[in-house]
């Protein structure tokens, strides 16, 4: 790039002086904000889409996906014999730590390869990867509507006798829906809807339990991350076909995320609230702000608003997204934290997770594509530079998953098959749409 968009460069340029943290009272304002926040005497000029150098950035993303991620997945992760994804790879030694497979990563992997087929290259080998994963995981779906066990052996034996969580079912549904679009096999789209609606029904029962930040499961909780994946999968289903039940579910999710999970005192998201959508009496739940899930959830609501062409919904989600990104920012070492366990005492979990940075990139792109928002452009550029500097190591088979505040100590075991390729693919498609629109705002929300 011709400009240095690292965090330290911004500080040297005093670019943060005009940004400020957006107040929650501005929920009804235009998400583009006041551009004067990004300019001023002695401060860096507000960046434009031209500063993103999209052709070069797209080429870098394309290389990372097709010359790095996919060959390494093929060599180290995919079980070409029995089907599925063995993600417990040591990224430094390139050796499998275990051959276990997880329901989460079967669904996510199916989605990744089906999406790749649908949007980039109709390579039969991609669909073969999906089919084998499908054939591995679907026979293990509990017939009584319960959730998948968390993990399985290479051959498919459950690693535990207990039930897993809702996420495994939802990710499998997401993968099936994308596969149905690629293969034309409608029965898998219908199965995806059935899995989602059954999971939502179980979530709605007052005897539903979920262990959150304690050894004791909460009775009938409402969990931000559950709404988050439900609205993501629902949006993808609705893009393929209108359905009143899925539409109603998506609307419920958006309301819960933007309204009920916002703490009335500190204004940040609470991951867990009561079944009645009211705050829990538990002080741990009240103080714990899951900023990573917050940023990702608001980005998913923005995507749903784009599908609905609902400017008011988009702007409400965008304002909350900006606020939570700013709060999560590490102003010293760059990047974004995932969790603030005690908001009143400002006690942070100082680890950095790559998926948080990547979901922030995707959320920022919604604002760039539809509003040409200078804040979002700047945030995208600096976060992309941070990922490239801290998480991408050419000596490793895969990008680093997480680490300490400075990324001096980091995880080495997990070849993650969803957030990284998803961010690369979704971004490239957005770059292409922005280019096709003449590097101007999309005009989607123009009255």
Short mmCIF file of C-alpha atoms in Angstrom, two decimals:
data_model
loop_
_atom_site.label_atom_id
_atom_site.label_comp_id
_atom_site.label_asym_id
_atom_site.label_seq_id
_atom_site.Cartn_x
_atom_site.Cartn_y
_atom_site.Cartn_z
CA UNK A 1 0.00 0.00 0.00
CA UNK A 2 1.15 3.56 -0.57
CA UNK A 3 -0.02 4.64 2.87
CA UNK A 4 0.74 3.16 6.29
CA UNK A 5 -2.56 2.32 7.95
CA UNK A 6 -1.15 0.57 11.01
CA UNK A 7 -2.40 1.66 14.44
CA UNK A 8 0.94 3.24 15.37
CA UNK A 9 0.99 5.28 12.18
CA UNK A 10 -2.45 6.63 12.99
CA UNK A 11 -1.29 7.65 16.44
CA UNK A 12 1.73 9.42 14.99
CA UNK A 13 -0.60 11.31 12.66
CA UNK A 14 -2.92 12.15 15.58
CA UNK A 15 -5.73 10.69 13.58
CA UNK A 16 -7.62 9.47 16.63
CA UNK A 17 -8.10 12.94 18.08
CA UNK A 18 -11.24 13.53 16.04
CA UNK A 19 -12.83 10.09 16.14
CA UNK A 20 -14.48 10.00 19.55
CA UNK A 21 -16.79 7.26 20.80
CA UNK A 22 -20.29 7.34 19.41
CA UNK A 23 -23.04 7.77 21.96
CA UNK A 24 -25.93 5.36 22.10
CA UNK A 25 -28.36 8.25 22.02
CA UNK A 26 -27.63 8.55 18.30
CA UNK A 27 -29.41 5.32 17.40
CA UNK A 28 -31.61 7.06 14.88
CA UNK A 29 -28.85 9.01 13.15
CA UNK A 30 -27.33 8.28 9.76
CA UNK A 31 -24.50 5.78 10.11
CA UNK A 32 -22.26 7.85 7.89
CA UNK A 33 -21.87 10.16 10.85
CA UNK A 34 -20.39 13.63 10.82
CA UNK A 35 -17.36 13.52 8.54
CA UNK A 36 -15.81 16.29 10.56
CA UNK A 37 -14.90 13.61 13.06
CA UNK A 38 -12.28 12.41 10.59
CA UNK A 39 -10.80 15.75 9.61
CA UNK A 40 -9.60 18.93 11.20
CA UNK A 41 -6.64 21.25 11.38
CA UNK A 42 -3.47 19.27 11.92
CA UNK A 43 -5.17 15.89 11.48
CA UNK A 44 -5.08 13.31 8.71
CA UNK A 45 -7.66 13.78 5.99
CA UNK A 46 -10.65 11.47 5.94
CA UNK A 47 -9.76 8.39 3.87
CA UNK A 48 -11.72 7.54 0.75
CA UNK A 49 -12.45 4.30 -1.05
CA UNK A 50 -9.56 5.13 -3.38
CA UNK A 51 -7.20 4.81 -0.39
CA UNK A 52 -8.21 1.16 -0.08
CA UNK A 53 -6.43 0.27 -3.35
CA UNK A 54 -8.98 -2.44 -3.95
CA UNK A 55 -7.42 -4.17 -7.01
CA UNK A 56 -4.16 -4.85 -5.16
CA UNK A 57 -5.97 -5.81 -1.97
CA UNK A 58 -8.24 -8.17 -3.87
CA UNK A 59 -5.22 -9.83 -5.46
CA UNK A 60 -3.63 -10.34 -2.06
CA UNK A 61 -6.83 -11.89 -0.74
CA UNK A 62 -7.15 -14.12 -3.80
CA UNK A 63 -3.59 -15.35 -3.33
CA UNK A 64 -4.14 -15.99 0.37
CA UNK A 65 -7.23 -18.08 -0.38
CA UNK A 66 -6.22 -20.03 -3.48
CA UNK A 67 -2.46 -20.35 -3.03
CA UNK A 68 -2.38 -20.66 0.76
CA UNK A 69 -5.54 -21.68 2.57
CA UNK A 70 -7.07 -24.13 0.10
CA UNK A 71 -3.92 -26.18 -0.70
CA UNK A 72 -3.14 -26.49 3.00
CA UNK A 73 -6.70 -27.53 3.81
CA UNK A 74 -6.45 -30.18 1.12
CA UNK A 75 -3.12 -31.48 2.43
CA UNK A 76 -3.53 -31.29 6.19
CA UNK A 77 -7.18 -31.02 7.22
CA UNK A 78 -9.64 -32.67 4.84
CA UNK A 79 -10.32 -36.36 5.38
CA UNK A 80 -10.50 -37.44 1.76
CA UNK A 81 -11.31 -41.03 2.70
CA UNK A 82 -14.04 -40.80 5.33
CA UNK A 83 -15.11 -37.21 4.80
CA UNK A 84 -15.01 -34.23 7.11
CA UNK A 85 -12.48 -31.83 8.55
CA UNK A 86 -9.76 -32.64 11.07
CA UNK A 87 -8.93 -29.14 12.28
CA UNK A 88 -6.61 -29.98 15.19
CA UNK A 89 -3.50 -29.26 13.16
CA UNK A 90 -0.36 -27.79 14.69
CA UNK A 91 0.15 -24.86 12.34
CA UNK A 92 3.92 -24.80 12.97
CA UNK A 93 4.74 -28.51 12.59
CA UNK A 94 1.88 -29.18 10.16
CA UNK A 95 1.04 -32.36 12.06
CA UNK A 96 -2.36 -33.49 13.31
CA UNK A 97 -2.59 -33.35 17.09
CA UNK A 98 -5.76 -35.45 16.93
CA UNK A 99 -7.94 -36.74 14.10
CA UNK A 100 -11.14 -35.70 15.88
CA UNK A 101 -13.88 -33.90 14.00
CA UNK A 102 -16.35 -31.39 15.41
CA UNK A 103 -19.94 -30.70 14.39
CA UNK A 104 -19.21 -26.97 14.26
CA UNK A 105 -16.44 -27.41 11.73
CA UNK A 106 -18.31 -29.89 9.59
CA UNK A 107 -21.08 -27.35 9.07
CA UNK A 108 -18.67 -24.46 8.65
CA UNK A 109 -16.47 -26.40 6.26
CA UNK A 110 -19.44 -27.42 4.13
CA UNK A 111 -20.45 -23.77 3.92
CA UNK A 112 -16.95 -22.60 2.98
CA UNK A 113 -16.56 -25.02 0.07
CA UNK A 114 -20.13 -24.63 -1.18
CA UNK A 115 -19.81 -20.83 -1.07
CA UNK A 116 -16.51 -21.11 -2.92
CA UNK A 117 -18.24 -23.18 -5.61
CA UNK A 118 -21.21 -20.81 -5.84
CA UNK A 119 -19.26 -17.57 -6.09
CA UNK A 120 -15.73 -18.20 -7.34
CA UNK A 121 -15.08 -21.43 -9.20
CA UNK A 122 -17.46 -24.27 -10.04
CA UNK A 123 -14.82 -26.87 -9.35
CA UNK A 124 -16.36 -30.35 -8.82
CA UNK A 125 -13.66 -31.09 -6.25
CA UNK A 126 -15.17 -28.44 -3.95
CA UNK A 127 -18.58 -30.09 -4.04
CA UNK A 128 -17.00 -33.46 -3.41
CA UNK A 129 -15.50 -32.10 -0.18
CA UNK A 130 -18.97 -30.89 0.84
CA UNK A 131 -20.69 -34.16 -0.05
CA UNK A 132 -18.26 -36.25 1.97
CA UNK A 133 -18.63 -33.95 4.97
CA UNK A 134 -22.41 -34.10 4.55
CA UNK A 135 -22.34 -37.89 4.41
CA UNK A 136 -20.16 -37.97 7.53
CA UNK A 137 -22.21 -35.62 9.72
CA UNK A 138 -25.86 -36.03 8.69
CA UNK A 139 -26.29 -39.66 9.85
CA UNK A 140 -25.14 -38.51 13.28
CA UNK A 141 -27.88 -35.90 13.70
CA UNK A 142 -29.94 -37.04 16.71
CA UNK A 143 -33.35 -38.23 15.54
CA UNK A 144 -35.14 -36.81 18.60
CA UNK A 145 -34.28 -33.18 17.79
CA UNK A 146 -31.42 -32.89 20.26
CA UNK A 147 -28.17 -31.18 19.34
CA UNK A 148 -25.13 -32.88 17.89
CA UNK A 149 -22.48 -34.20 20.27
CA UNK A 150 -19.61 -31.74 20.36
CA UNK A 151 -17.01 -33.90 18.63
CA UNK A 152 -16.41 -37.26 17.00
CA UNK A 153 -13.55 -39.60 16.29
CA UNK A 154 -12.19 -39.81 12.76
CA UNK A 155 -14.58 -42.69 12.15
CA UNK A 156 -17.57 -40.85 13.63
CA UNK A 157 -17.89 -42.19 17.16
CA UNK A 158 -19.08 -39.50 19.61
CA UNK A 159 -16.37 -38.37 21.99
CA UNK A 160 -18.86 -37.74 24.78
CA UNK A 161 -22.17 -39.15 25.92
CA UNK A 162 -23.66 -35.72 26.53
CA UNK A 163 -25.36 -33.36 24.15
CA UNK A 164 -23.47 -30.56 22.46
CA UNK A 165 -24.73 -27.01 21.93
CA UNK A 166 -27.06 -25.29 19.49
CA UNK A 167 -24.22 -23.98 17.33
CA UNK A 168 -23.34 -27.35 15.80
CA UNK A 169 -26.87 -27.78 14.44
CA UNK A 170 -27.02 -24.23 13.12
CA UNK A 171 -23.67 -24.43 11.33
CA UNK A 172 -24.68 -27.72 9.72
CA UNK A 173 -27.89 -26.03 8.54
CA UNK A 174 -25.86 -23.15 7.13
CA UNK A 175 -23.64 -25.59 5.24
CA UNK A 176 -26.59 -27.57 3.90
CA UNK A 177 -28.37 -24.47 2.63
CA UNK A 178 -25.31 -23.27 0.71
CA UNK A 179 -24.73 -26.78 -0.63
CA UNK A 180 -28.35 -27.01 -1.83
CA UNK A 181 -27.82 -23.83 -3.81
CA UNK A 182 -24.70 -25.30 -5.41
CA UNK A 183 -26.03 -28.77 -6.18
CA UNK A 184 -29.66 -27.98 -6.89
CA UNK A 185 -30.74 -30.67 -4.41
CA UNK A 186 -33.69 -28.96 -2.76
CA UNK A 187 -34.10 -31.57 -0.04
CA UNK A 188 -31.02 -30.22 1.70
CA UNK A 189 -32.45 -26.70 1.70
CA UNK A 190 -35.61 -28.03 3.31
CA UNK A 191 -33.56 -29.96 5.84
CA UNK A 192 -31.59 -26.83 6.65
CA UNK A 193 -34.82 -24.94 7.40
CA UNK A 194 -36.09 -27.82 9.52
CA UNK A 195 -32.90 -27.89 11.59
CA UNK A 196 -33.05 -24.13 12.16
CA UNK A 197 -36.70 -24.08 13.18
CA UNK A 198 -36.27 -27.06 15.51
CA UNK A 199 -33.28 -25.39 17.13
CA UNK A 200 -35.27 -22.17 17.58
CA UNK A 201 -38.16 -24.13 19.11
CA UNK A 202 -35.83 -25.72 21.65
CA UNK A 203 -34.29 -22.32 22.40
CA UNK A 204 -37.78 -20.97 23.13
CA UNK A 205 -38.57 -23.59 25.77
CA UNK A 206 -38.31 -22.40 29.34
CA UNK A 207 -36.50 -25.62 30.26
CA UNK A 208 -33.72 -24.94 27.74
CA UNK A 209 -30.41 -24.74 29.56
CA UNK A 210 -27.03 -23.34 28.59
CA UNK A 211 -23.83 -23.14 30.62
CA UNK A 212 -22.52 -19.59 30.39
CA UNK A 213 -19.43 -18.48 32.32
CA UNK A 214 -20.16 -20.95 35.10
CA UNK A 215 -20.34 -24.66 35.81
CA UNK A 216 -24.08 -24.38 36.42
CA UNK A 217 -26.27 -24.14 33.31
CA UNK A 218 -28.61 -21.17 33.21
CA UNK A 219 -32.33 -22.02 33.07
CA UNK A 220 -33.99 -20.74 29.92
CA UNK A 221 -31.45 -18.04 29.05
CA UNK A 222 -31.39 -15.80 26.03
CA UNK A 223 -27.87 -15.79 24.55
CA UNK A 224 -26.55 -13.13 22.19
CA UNK A 225 -24.48 -15.67 20.26
CA UNK A 226 -27.58 -17.79 19.63
CA UNK A 227 -29.49 -14.87 18.10
CA UNK A 228 -26.34 -14.00 16.16
CA UNK A 229 -26.07 -17.31 14.32
CA UNK A 230 -29.83 -17.64 13.95
CA UNK A 231 -30.07 -14.31 12.11
CA UNK A 232 -27.04 -15.13 9.98
CA UNK A 233 -28.44 -18.47 8.83
CA UNK A 234 -31.97 -17.05 8.48
CA UNK A 235 -30.72 -14.26 6.21
CA UNK A 236 -28.98 -16.78 3.99
CA UNK A 237 -32.11 -18.93 3.78
CA UNK A 238 -34.26 -15.91 2.93
CA UNK A 239 -31.91 -14.92 0.12
CA UNK A 240 -32.74 -18.22 -1.50
CA UNK A 241 -36.49 -18.29 -0.82
CA UNK A 242 -39.10 -16.28 1.06
CA UNK A 243 -40.49 -18.03 4.12
CA UNK A 244 -42.75 -16.39 6.74
CA UNK A 245 -41.45 -18.50 9.64
CA UNK A 246 -37.81 -17.77 8.84
CA UNK A 247 -38.66 -14.10 8.29
CA UNK A 248 -40.34 -13.86 11.68
CA UNK A 249 -37.34 -15.54 13.31
CA UNK A 250 -34.92 -13.10 11.69
CA UNK A 251 -37.01 -10.14 12.85
CA UNK A 252 -37.04 -11.50 16.41
CA UNK A 253 -33.28 -11.90 16.32
CA UNK A 254 -32.71 -8.33 15.13
CA UNK A 255 -34.92 -6.92 17.89
CA UNK A 256 -33.24 -9.02 20.58
CA UNK A 257 -29.75 -8.03 19.44
CA UNK A 258 -30.40 -4.31 19.06
CA UNK A 259 -32.67 -3.86 22.06
CA UNK A 260 -32.82 -6.53 24.73
CA UNK A 261 -29.14 -7.41 24.97
CA UNK A 262 -28.01 -3.80 25.36
CA UNK A 263 -27.29 -3.17 29.04
CA UNK A 264 -29.30 -0.17 30.22
CA UNK A 265 -26.53 1.09 32.50
CA UNK A 266 -23.27 0.73 30.59
CA UNK A 267 -24.70 0.52 27.06
CA UNK A 268 -22.73 -2.53 25.97
CA UNK A 269 -24.00 -5.99 25.03
CA UNK A 270 -24.66 -8.61 27.66
CA UNK A 271 -24.17 -12.11 26.29
CA UNK A 272 -26.72 -13.69 28.64
CA UNK A 273 -30.12 -12.33 29.69
CA UNK A 274 -33.27 -13.97 31.08
CA UNK A 275 -35.80 -16.04 29.19
CA UNK A 276 -38.19 -13.10 29.52
CA UNK A 277 -35.61 -10.88 27.75
CA UNK A 278 -34.93 -8.97 30.97
CA UNK A 279 -31.48 -8.60 32.59
CA UNK A 280 -30.37 -11.40 34.86
CA UNK A 281 -29.84 -10.73 38.55
CA UNK A 282 -26.42 -12.39 38.31
CA UNK A 283 -23.78 -9.60 38.61
CA UNK A 284 -21.36 -11.58 36.44
CA UNK A 285 -23.83 -11.62 33.56
CA UNK A 286 -24.65 -7.94 34.03
CA UNK A 287 -21.02 -6.86 33.98
CA UNK A 288 -19.77 -9.17 31.23
CA UNK A 289 -19.69 -7.49 27.81
CA UNK A 290 -18.90 -9.88 24.98
CA UNK A 291 -17.66 -7.27 22.54
CA UNK A 292 -16.59 -9.79 19.93
CA UNK A 293 -20.07 -11.28 19.70
CA UNK A 294 -21.47 -7.76 19.82
CA UNK A 295 -19.48 -6.57 16.81
CA UNK A 296 -20.29 -9.75 14.88
CA UNK A 297 -23.98 -9.60 15.78
CA UNK A 298 -24.36 -5.99 14.64
CA UNK A 299 -22.60 -6.84 11.39
CA UNK A 300 -25.09 -9.67 10.80
CA UNK A 301 -27.99 -7.29 11.47
CA UNK A 302 -26.51 -4.87 8.93
CA UNK A 303 -26.40 -7.73 6.40
CA UNK A 304 -30.03 -8.53 7.15
CA UNK A 305 -30.93 -4.85 6.74
CA UNK A 306 -29.23 -4.85 3.33
CA UNK A 307 -31.37 -7.84 2.35
CA UNK A 308 -34.49 -6.04 3.60
CA UNK A 309 -33.38 -2.69 2.12
CA UNK A 310 -34.19 -1.22 5.53
CA UNK A 311 -32.14 1.93 6.07
CA UNK A 312 -33.36 2.56 9.63
CA UNK A 313 -32.42 -0.96 10.74
CA UNK A 314 -29.06 -0.67 9.01
CA UNK A 315 -28.26 2.63 10.72
CA UNK A 316 -29.25 1.42 14.19
CA UNK A 317 -27.01 -1.62 13.84
CA UNK A 318 -24.21 0.45 12.34
CA UNK A 319 -24.21 2.91 15.24
CA UNK A 320 -23.96 0.10 17.78
CA UNK A 321 -21.31 -1.61 15.68
CA UNK A 322 -19.15 1.51 15.66
CA UNK A 323 -19.54 2.06 19.37
CA UNK A 324 -18.57 -1.50 20.26
CA UNK A 325 -15.61 -1.53 17.86
CA UNK A 326 -14.29 1.66 19.45
CA UNK A 327 -14.71 0.29 22.96
CA UNK A 328 -12.99 -3.00 22.00
CA UNK A 329 -9.99 -1.22 20.47
CA UNK A 330 -6.57 -1.65 22.06
CA UNK A 331 -5.15 1.88 21.71
CA UNK A 332 -1.64 0.78 22.69
CA UNK A 333 -0.87 -2.39 20.72
CA UNK A 334 -3.59 -2.31 18.10
CA UNK A 335 -6.35 -4.74 17.23
CA UNK A 336 -9.45 -5.43 19.26
CA UNK A 337 -10.17 -7.29 22.45
CA UNK A 338 -12.92 -9.89 22.65
CA UNK A 339 -14.33 -9.51 26.15
CA UNK A 340 -14.74 -7.03 28.98
CA UNK A 341 -15.69 -9.25 31.96
CA UNK A 342 -16.27 -6.34 34.34
CA UNK A 343 -17.35 -3.11 32.71
CA UNK A 344 -17.58 -1.03 35.89
CA UNK A 345 -14.08 -1.97 37.01
CA UNK A 346 -12.77 -1.98 33.43
CA UNK A 347 -11.27 -5.45 33.74
CA UNK A 348 -10.36 -6.81 30.32
CA UNK A 349 -9.54 -10.22 29.00
CA UNK A 350 -6.34 -9.23 27.24
CA UNK A 351 -6.21 -11.98 24.62
CA UNK A 352 -6.72 -11.23 20.94
CA UNK A 353 -8.77 -13.50 18.68
CA UNK A 354 -8.40 -13.28 14.92
CA UNK A 355 -12.09 -13.95 14.25
CA UNK A 356 -13.01 -10.71 16.03
CA UNK A 357 -10.75 -8.70 13.74
CA UNK A 358 -12.18 -10.45 10.67
CA UNK A 359 -15.80 -9.86 11.67
CA UNK A 360 -14.97 -6.19 12.18
CA UNK A 361 -13.60 -6.10 8.62
CA UNK A 362 -16.86 -7.54 7.30
CA UNK A 363 -18.97 -5.11 9.31
CA UNK A 364 -16.86 -2.16 8.15
CA UNK A 365 -17.33 -3.26 4.54
CA UNK A 366 -21.10 -2.94 4.87
CA UNK A 367 -20.61 0.70 5.81
CA UNK A 368 -18.05 1.23 3.07
CA UNK A 369 -20.14 -0.32 0.31
CA UNK A 370 -23.41 1.37 1.19
CA UNK A 371 -22.30 4.63 2.86
CA UNK A 372 -18.65 5.18 1.83
CA UNK A 373 -18.18 5.86 5.55
CA UNK A 374 -14.73 7.36 6.31
CA UNK A 375 -14.68 5.86 9.80
CA UNK A 376 -15.28 2.41 8.34
CA UNK A 377 -12.63 2.86 5.65
CA UNK A 378 -10.05 3.83 8.25
CA UNK A 379 -11.08 1.01 10.55
CA UNK A 380 -10.92 -1.51 7.71
CA UNK A 381 -7.46 -0.41 6.62
CA UNK A 382 -5.93 -0.44 10.07
CA UNK A 383 -7.55 -3.75 11.07
CA UNK A 384 -6.51 -5.44 7.84
CA UNK A 385 -2.94 -4.21 8.42
CA UNK A 386 -3.07 -5.51 11.99
CA UNK A 387 -4.16 -9.00 10.87
CA UNK A 388 -1.45 -9.07 8.24
CA UNK A 389 1.21 -8.01 10.74
CA UNK A 390 0.19 -10.11 13.74
CA UNK A 391 -1.73 -13.18 12.58
CA UNK A 392 -0.35 -14.00 9.14
CA UNK A 393 2.98 -15.83 9.46
CA UNK A 394 4.44 -17.26 6.23
CA UNK A 395 6.26 -19.98 8.14
CA UNK A 396 2.95 -21.45 9.36
CA UNK A 397 0.51 -23.60 7.40
CA UNK A 398 -2.43 -21.52 8.64
CA UNK A 399 -2.99 -18.12 10.20
CA UNK A 400 -2.73 -17.77 13.97
CA UNK A 401 -6.05 -18.26 15.73
CA UNK A 402 -5.47 -16.25 18.93
CA UNK A 403 -2.79 -15.03 21.28
CA UNK A 404 -1.83 -12.67 24.06
CA UNK A 405 -2.19 -8.92 23.87
CA UNK A 406 0.98 -8.44 21.80
CA UNK A 407 0.62 -11.74 19.91
CA UNK A 408 4.02 -12.74 21.26
CA UNK A 409 2.51 -15.94 22.66
CA UNK A 410 -0.12 -17.53 20.52
CA UNK A 411 -2.10 -20.69 19.87
CA UNK A 412 -0.59 -23.19 17.47
CA UNK A 413 -3.24 -25.90 17.26
CA UNK A 414 -6.26 -25.23 15.09
CA UNK A 415 -6.67 -24.92 11.36
CA UNK A 416 -9.82 -22.80 11.42
CA UNK A 417 -11.96 -23.42 8.32
CA UNK A 418 -14.57 -20.65 8.43
CA UNK A 419 -13.79 -17.12 9.60
CA UNK A 420 -10.61 -16.69 7.54
CA UNK A 421 -11.90 -17.97 4.18
CA UNK A 422 -15.27 -16.32 4.76
CA UNK A 423 -13.69 -12.93 5.36
CA UNK A 424 -11.52 -13.27 2.25
CA UNK A 425 -14.41 -14.36 0.02
CA UNK A 426 -17.04 -11.95 1.34
CA UNK A 427 -14.54 -9.09 1.04
CA UNK A 428 -13.55 -9.92 -2.53
CA UNK A 429 -17.21 -10.01 -3.58
CA UNK A 430 -17.78 -6.63 -1.90
CA UNK A 431 -14.71 -5.21 -3.65
CA UNK A 432 -16.14 -6.37 -6.98
CA UNK A 433 -19.52 -4.73 -6.28
CA UNK A 434 -17.86 -1.48 -5.20
CA UNK A 435 -15.78 -1.44 -8.38
CA UNK A 436 -18.85 -2.17 -10.53
CA UNK A 437 -20.62 0.77 -8.87
CA UNK A 438 -17.83 3.17 -9.77
CA UNK A 439 -16.33 3.29 -6.26
CA UNK A 440 -19.36 5.19 -5.00
CA UNK A 441 -21.94 4.31 -2.31
CA UNK A 442 -24.31 1.62 -3.54
CA UNK A 443 -27.40 3.83 -3.40
CA UNK A 444 -29.35 0.94 -1.89
CA UNK A 445 -30.88 3.12 0.81
CA UNK A 446 -31.46 6.22 -1.32
CA UNK A 447 -35.06 7.34 -1.02
#
